[in-house]
């Protein structure tokens, strides 16, 4: 029976302290390759507090060279972020505390400050979701931006930039840095990419992830990303290209490997950052509807092959429906309502898809019941209400909802947001 990837990983780790620097590097490169084959559960089984504390012990006893330790930890953190994991074992480890202390000590040096070491340690901390202080964040940001602004066109630099931006997307937003300077540098990274296509898909997604989170704090940032940085155009293009790159027609049981797997994981990261965008968005125009159209296409292509992506798409429709700034006709004309209507009869009574579809239609129903004062808005609402009502009636929506009535309570107990037990809340009345 073949040795599992996790067993092989642990076996290689146990051999590191008996190797010279070059042998260690070779074993670590093999370990890094093994991690790319692991799923979330397998990674969690090897990313233990004991492992991190052992790495620190080996560094202190000079049995593991710092350069090799960073090579291993960066790739561990990279896999951690790509699979959207929460690595509490690192957060509570002695290694995290030691790395933070090393960053602070290095930054205090008047001469001979090692910025590369600060950058490497910053990336190791951030890629494991290591929440950090305002003081450390203000040290991290300039170093990470310096790497992210590199423009050399070679694979090594591209990887450095990707790691820096991935770490940058994780940083807390309480750093002492002038917003205008910060935005100018981020704009430069994006605008250079638009001309030269120098960033990987993951690096490009990471820049936007950080900006979307930052935009929650001020409408000024929202204006910049919408108007000056072409958020809608760029993200729509990325979704469409990623949807074409993923091998959807693979066997359902087959684990996707290599570049195809990475494209799928990057696509999932895009979908996760659209939820806060839809929930917090204070600006909406006709162009924004294009994002919903692209998400509908992702849903239609993926639904028979990846149920997790389908659920994420429906959650996005729900978030959009609950935001009064988002136009309901965008959800109708984009095909979002059609997609959910097709899916809900196929859902099982215990499925998350059922819950998300029901939440989506409750959101639409509530929006259509809001009273408008402006006569023109009243007329628009009446038209869109009739269109949605006709669509729901055509698809037999009311019968489906009635058939689910008995499980509203069950679904409410299993999810954070409770479903209404009042069946009329699910219906759209003319």
XYZ file of C-alpha atoms in Angstrom:
430
model
C 0.000 0.000 0.000
C 1.420 3.370 -1.024
C 2.453 5.815 1.682
C -0.075 8.663 1.948
C 1.031 12.204 1.155
C 0.639 13.243 4.811
C 2.759 10.333 6.040
C 5.433 11.119 3.477
C 5.347 14.811 4.484
C 5.856 13.937 8.173
C 8.559 11.440 7.275
C 10.503 14.058 5.318
C 10.122 16.609 8.110
C 11.552 14.186 10.654
C 14.615 13.731 8.428
C 15.438 17.446 8.101
C 17.569 17.824 11.239
C 20.000 15.136 10.064
C 20.674 16.800 6.698
C 23.023 19.494 5.500
C 21.612 22.744 4.076
C 21.396 21.547 0.471
C 19.826 18.208 1.411
C 17.297 20.053 3.571
C 16.359 22.257 0.622
C 15.778 19.227 -1.600
C 13.544 17.565 1.003
C 11.625 20.805 1.550
C 11.008 21.142 -2.174
C 9.550 17.632 -2.124
C 7.414 18.561 0.909
C 6.171 21.647 -0.928
C 5.137 19.467 -3.868
C 3.280 17.097 -1.533
C 1.303 19.984 -0.022
C -0.036 20.891 -3.451
C -1.640 17.436 -3.620
C -3.358 17.753 -0.230
C -6.927 18.815 0.450
C -8.019 20.930 3.433
C -8.315 18.055 5.878
C -4.903 16.688 4.957
C -3.274 20.093 5.361
C -4.939 20.584 8.735
C -3.566 17.239 9.876
C 0.033 18.340 9.219
C -0.252 22.070 10.082
C -0.166 21.447 13.838
C 1.039 23.603 16.730
C 3.573 20.869 17.460
C 4.990 21.151 13.924
C 5.406 24.933 14.188
C 7.016 24.733 17.614
C 9.365 22.010 16.342
C 10.386 24.277 13.451
C 11.255 27.014 15.971
C 13.239 24.572 18.113
C 15.196 23.359 15.079
C 15.971 26.952 14.060
C 17.189 27.850 17.552
C 19.329 24.710 17.747
C 20.685 25.492 14.259
C 19.422 22.176 12.929
C 17.272 23.963 10.326
C 18.683 26.903 8.385
C 16.507 30.042 8.517
C 16.421 30.269 4.722
C 15.118 26.711 4.451
C 12.608 27.272 7.258
C 11.236 30.295 5.385
C 11.113 28.297 2.134
C 8.959 25.683 3.868
C 6.772 28.074 5.862
C 6.013 30.360 2.907
C 4.705 27.460 0.873
C 2.709 26.159 3.832
C 1.163 29.613 4.210
C 0.562 29.859 0.468
C -1.394 26.576 0.483
C -3.217 27.706 3.629
C -4.471 30.875 1.941
C -5.252 29.257 -1.396
C -7.555 26.740 0.299
C -9.088 29.435 2.549
C -8.097 27.787 5.822
C -7.961 29.215 9.336
C -4.656 28.089 10.840
C -5.126 28.627 14.592
C -2.282 26.225 15.310
C 0.161 28.811 13.926
C -1.619 31.683 15.679
C -1.058 30.039 19.079
C 2.455 28.774 18.340
C 5.730 30.022 19.817
C 6.988 30.397 16.240
C 4.561 33.238 15.465
C 5.566 35.147 18.608
C 9.256 34.643 17.840
C 8.870 35.852 14.247
C 6.986 38.964 15.386
C 9.755 39.743 17.860
C 12.389 39.272 15.144
C 10.554 41.709 12.840
C 10.363 44.351 15.582
C 14.043 43.901 16.498
C 15.189 44.079 12.875
C 13.133 47.216 12.240
C 14.690 48.981 15.256
C 18.191 48.684 13.807
C 19.693 52.032 12.806
C 22.079 50.443 10.311
C 22.228 47.187 8.401
C 18.478 46.569 8.503
C 17.637 43.373 6.623
C 14.475 44.280 4.671
C 14.391 40.913 2.928
C 14.252 39.134 6.293
C 11.465 41.456 7.447
C 9.542 40.735 4.233
C 10.047 36.982 4.513
C 8.934 36.898 8.160
C 5.979 39.209 7.415
C 4.795 36.870 4.671
C 5.123 33.818 6.924
C 3.027 35.518 9.636
C 0.331 36.886 7.314
C -0.084 33.825 5.099
C -1.266 31.833 8.107
C -3.834 34.505 8.932
C -1.663 35.656 11.836
C -3.581 38.722 13.066
C -1.068 41.310 14.128
C -0.727 44.736 15.742
C -0.910 48.193 14.195
C 2.788 48.685 14.900
C 3.803 45.520 13.061
C 1.379 46.215 10.214
C 3.061 49.563 9.605
C 6.388 47.693 9.297
C 4.959 45.026 6.999
C 3.260 47.309 4.447
C 6.263 49.192 2.977
C 8.292 45.985 2.644
C 5.468 44.064 0.955
C 4.673 46.941 -1.403
C 8.324 47.226 -2.402
C 8.269 43.585 -3.555
C 4.820 43.914 -5.135
C 6.024 46.823 -7.284
C 8.756 44.750 -8.951
C 8.329 44.653 -12.719
C 11.000 42.233 -13.978
C 9.431 39.730 -16.356
C 10.692 36.393 -15.102
C 9.109 33.488 -13.263
C 11.035 34.027 -10.018
C 9.988 37.682 -9.703
C 6.420 36.826 -10.648
C 6.298 34.301 -7.780
C 7.799 36.835 -5.332
C 5.161 39.401 -6.317
C 2.387 36.806 -6.041
C 3.407 35.826 -2.491
C 3.800 39.472 -1.412
C 0.349 40.436 -2.724
C -1.270 37.332 -1.268
C 0.185 38.250 2.134
C -0.786 41.891 1.569
C -4.418 40.880 1.039
C -4.425 39.346 4.539
C -3.047 42.332 6.404
C -5.163 44.166 8.952
C -6.195 47.668 7.907
C -4.933 49.508 10.968
C -1.538 50.455 9.598
C 0.046 53.885 9.834
C 0.447 54.730 6.172
C -0.836 57.684 4.165
C -3.874 56.606 2.183
C -2.999 58.653 -0.933
C 0.486 57.173 -1.152
C -0.880 53.716 -0.515
C -3.543 54.054 -3.219
C -1.087 55.459 -5.735
C 1.111 52.387 -5.353
C -1.816 49.979 -5.635
C -3.122 51.831 -8.703
C 0.335 51.598 -10.243
C 0.384 47.810 -9.734
C -3.046 47.363 -11.340
C -2.515 49.809 -14.195
C 0.870 48.307 -15.058
C -0.749 44.878 -15.143
C -3.478 46.132 -17.472
C -0.779 47.105 -19.983
C 1.776 44.331 -19.491
C -0.151 41.410 -17.899
C 2.737 40.766 -15.503
C 0.716 39.460 -12.542
C -0.501 35.930 -11.959
C -4.255 35.474 -11.554
C -3.812 34.949 -7.817
C -1.709 38.114 -7.442
C -4.275 40.195 -9.367
C -7.138 38.793 -7.299
C -5.234 39.559 -4.079
C -4.830 43.251 -4.966
C -8.555 43.611 -5.511
C -9.388 41.638 -2.376
C -7.430 44.118 -0.292
C -9.021 47.116 -2.016
C -12.560 45.773 -1.574
C -11.992 45.313 2.164
C -10.364 48.741 2.402
C -13.306 50.344 0.598
C -15.615 49.530 3.529
C -13.962 52.310 5.520
C -14.571 55.158 3.080
C -16.678 56.068 0.052
C -13.597 57.762 -1.409
C -11.991 54.363 -1.989
C -15.232 53.082 -3.551
C -15.209 55.967 -6.040
C -11.585 55.269 -6.932
C -11.983 51.551 -7.583
C -15.233 51.990 -9.496
C -14.298 54.982 -11.640
C -10.508 55.168 -11.926
C -9.559 51.507 -11.643
C -12.322 49.881 -13.708
C -13.284 47.342 -11.039
C -16.322 46.038 -12.897
C -14.538 45.617 -16.230
C -11.469 43.955 -14.727
C -13.281 41.549 -12.401
C -15.812 40.603 -15.064
C -12.982 39.752 -17.444
C -11.197 37.669 -14.792
C -14.335 35.677 -13.976
C -14.985 34.942 -17.641
C -11.395 33.830 -18.309
C -11.184 31.666 -15.180
C -14.493 30.018 -16.034
C -13.008 28.982 -19.384
C -9.738 27.754 -17.833
C -11.204 25.355 -15.253
C -11.687 21.767 -16.421
C -15.352 21.427 -15.419
C -15.919 18.213 -17.386
C -13.581 16.117 -15.248
C -15.038 13.153 -13.427
C -16.791 14.362 -10.268
C -14.737 12.067 -8.048
C -11.454 12.973 -9.705
C -9.208 15.375 -7.802
C -8.269 18.276 -10.044
C -4.503 18.792 -10.213
C -1.930 21.383 -11.209
C -2.842 24.635 -12.924
C -6.492 23.662 -13.313
C -6.813 23.235 -9.561
C -5.207 26.608 -8.905
C -7.529 28.359 -11.392
C -10.523 26.835 -9.621
C -9.261 27.948 -6.206
C -8.623 31.494 -7.464
C -12.141 31.564 -8.900
C -13.518 30.603 -5.482
C -11.496 33.417 -3.884
C -13.094 35.905 -6.313
C -16.560 34.687 -5.381
C -15.840 35.081 -1.665
C -14.849 38.745 -2.007
C -17.925 39.600 -4.072
C -20.187 38.902 -1.080
C -18.887 41.843 1.002
C -18.833 43.948 -2.167
C -22.526 43.322 -2.829
C -23.423 43.693 0.840
C -21.551 47.002 1.309
C -21.784 48.525 -2.159
C -23.199 52.061 -2.031
C -22.935 52.723 -5.771
C -24.778 50.846 -8.490
C -25.042 51.440 -12.198
C -25.869 49.516 -15.347
C -22.257 48.410 -15.708
C -22.334 46.717 -12.276
C -24.995 44.358 -13.564
C -22.272 42.799 -15.708
C -20.698 41.260 -12.603
C -23.955 39.481 -11.767
C -24.196 38.237 -15.360
C -20.686 36.766 -15.077
C -21.520 35.083 -11.763
C -24.623 33.569 -13.357
C -22.404 32.111 -16.084
C -20.056 30.650 -13.453
C -23.088 29.079 -11.771
C -24.480 27.583 -14.976
C -21.121 26.110 -16.028
C -20.151 24.742 -12.607
C -23.435 23.530 -11.119
C -23.179 19.931 -12.354
C -19.541 19.611 -11.257
C -18.890 21.736 -8.160
C -21.737 22.267 -5.696
C -19.608 24.528 -3.461
C -19.231 27.072 -6.250
C -22.976 26.875 -6.929
C -23.730 27.665 -3.285
C -21.322 30.614 -3.337
C -23.090 32.018 -6.411
C -26.539 31.781 -4.802
C -25.160 33.439 -1.656
C -23.978 36.323 -3.820
C -27.418 36.706 -5.365
C -28.850 36.807 -1.833
C -26.350 39.460 -0.718
C -27.207 41.552 -3.789
C -30.963 41.180 -3.200
C -30.633 42.413 0.382
C -28.779 45.593 -0.632
C -31.347 48.249 -1.566
C -28.809 49.971 -3.831
C -28.658 46.930 -6.126
C -31.387 47.110 -8.752
C -33.766 44.139 -8.769
C -34.015 44.257 -12.537
C -30.275 43.418 -12.555
C -31.086 40.136 -10.813
C -33.924 39.415 -13.237
C -32.251 40.384 -16.516
C -28.906 38.809 -15.612
C -30.565 35.406 -15.191
C -29.886 35.151 -11.428
C -33.550 34.558 -10.618
C -33.860 31.968 -13.400
C -30.772 30.152 -12.111
C -32.128 29.935 -8.565
C -35.569 28.883 -9.808
C -34.040 26.007 -11.771
C -31.962 24.907 -8.804
C -34.410 25.000 -5.909
C -36.611 22.040 -7.010
C -33.451 19.884 -7.250
C -32.296 20.752 -3.725
C -32.501 18.236 -0.891
C -34.293 19.087 2.338
C -31.020 19.115 4.254
C -28.977 20.936 1.615
C -27.317 24.320 1.949
C -28.488 25.121 -1.577
C -32.110 24.979 -0.406
C -31.354 27.388 2.419
C -29.508 29.879 0.209
C -32.215 29.793 -2.474
C -34.921 30.431 0.121
C -32.950 33.326 1.604
C -32.533 34.772 -1.883
C -36.263 34.716 -2.613
C -37.115 36.134 0.811
C -34.760 39.027 0.025
C -36.492 39.685 -3.293
C -39.939 39.491 -1.706
C -38.992 41.957 1.034
C -37.526 44.400 -1.454
C -40.705 44.351 -3.525
C -42.836 45.066 -0.453
C -40.982 48.279 0.427
C -43.203 51.299 -0.171
C -41.912 53.997 -2.528
C -42.826 57.676 -2.172
C -41.632 58.832 -5.582
C -44.286 58.190 -8.238
C -41.728 57.296 -10.917
C -40.123 54.730 -8.609
C -43.557 53.341 -7.811
C -44.197 52.759 -11.515
C -40.796 51.084 -11.989
C -41.382 48.860 -8.975
C -44.815 47.840 -10.238
C -43.344 46.825 -13.609
C -40.463 44.810 -12.128
C -42.812 43.206 -9.576
C -45.103 42.007 -12.368
C -42.165 40.635 -14.368
C -40.823 38.714 -11.371
C -44.292 37.473 -10.417
C -44.874 36.150 -13.948
C -41.478 34.439 -13.926
C -42.133 32.747 -10.569
C -45.610 31.667 -11.574
C -44.351 30.265 -14.885
C -41.800 28.070 -13.047
C -44.260 26.788 -10.419
C -42.348 28.547 -7.651
C -45.293 28.726 -5.229
C -45.809 24.947 -5.253
C -42.126 24.382 -4.571
C -42.127 26.758 -1.596
C -45.228 25.098 -0.164
C -43.501 21.712 -0.453
C -40.555 23.086 1.593
C -42.753 24.658 4.274
C -42.206 21.846 6.760
C -38.428 22.275 6.822
C -38.139 26.043 7.443
C -37.588 25.394 11.155
C -35.040 22.635 10.522
C -33.010 24.840 8.167
C -33.150 27.751 10.629
C -31.580 25.617 13.334
C -28.645 24.657 11.136
C -27.605 28.068 9.788
C -26.625 31.397 11.324
C -29.429 33.458 9.760
C -32.855 32.104 10.636
C -35.492 31.612 7.953
C -38.929 33.143 8.330
C -41.623 30.640 9.342
C -44.260 32.838 7.670
C -44.819 31.354 4.207
C -46.182 34.636 2.810
C -42.700 36.151 3.238
C -41.511 33.955 0.358
C -44.160 35.061 -2.117
C -44.339 38.016 -4.491
C -47.881 39.362 -4.769
C -49.151 41.649 -7.480
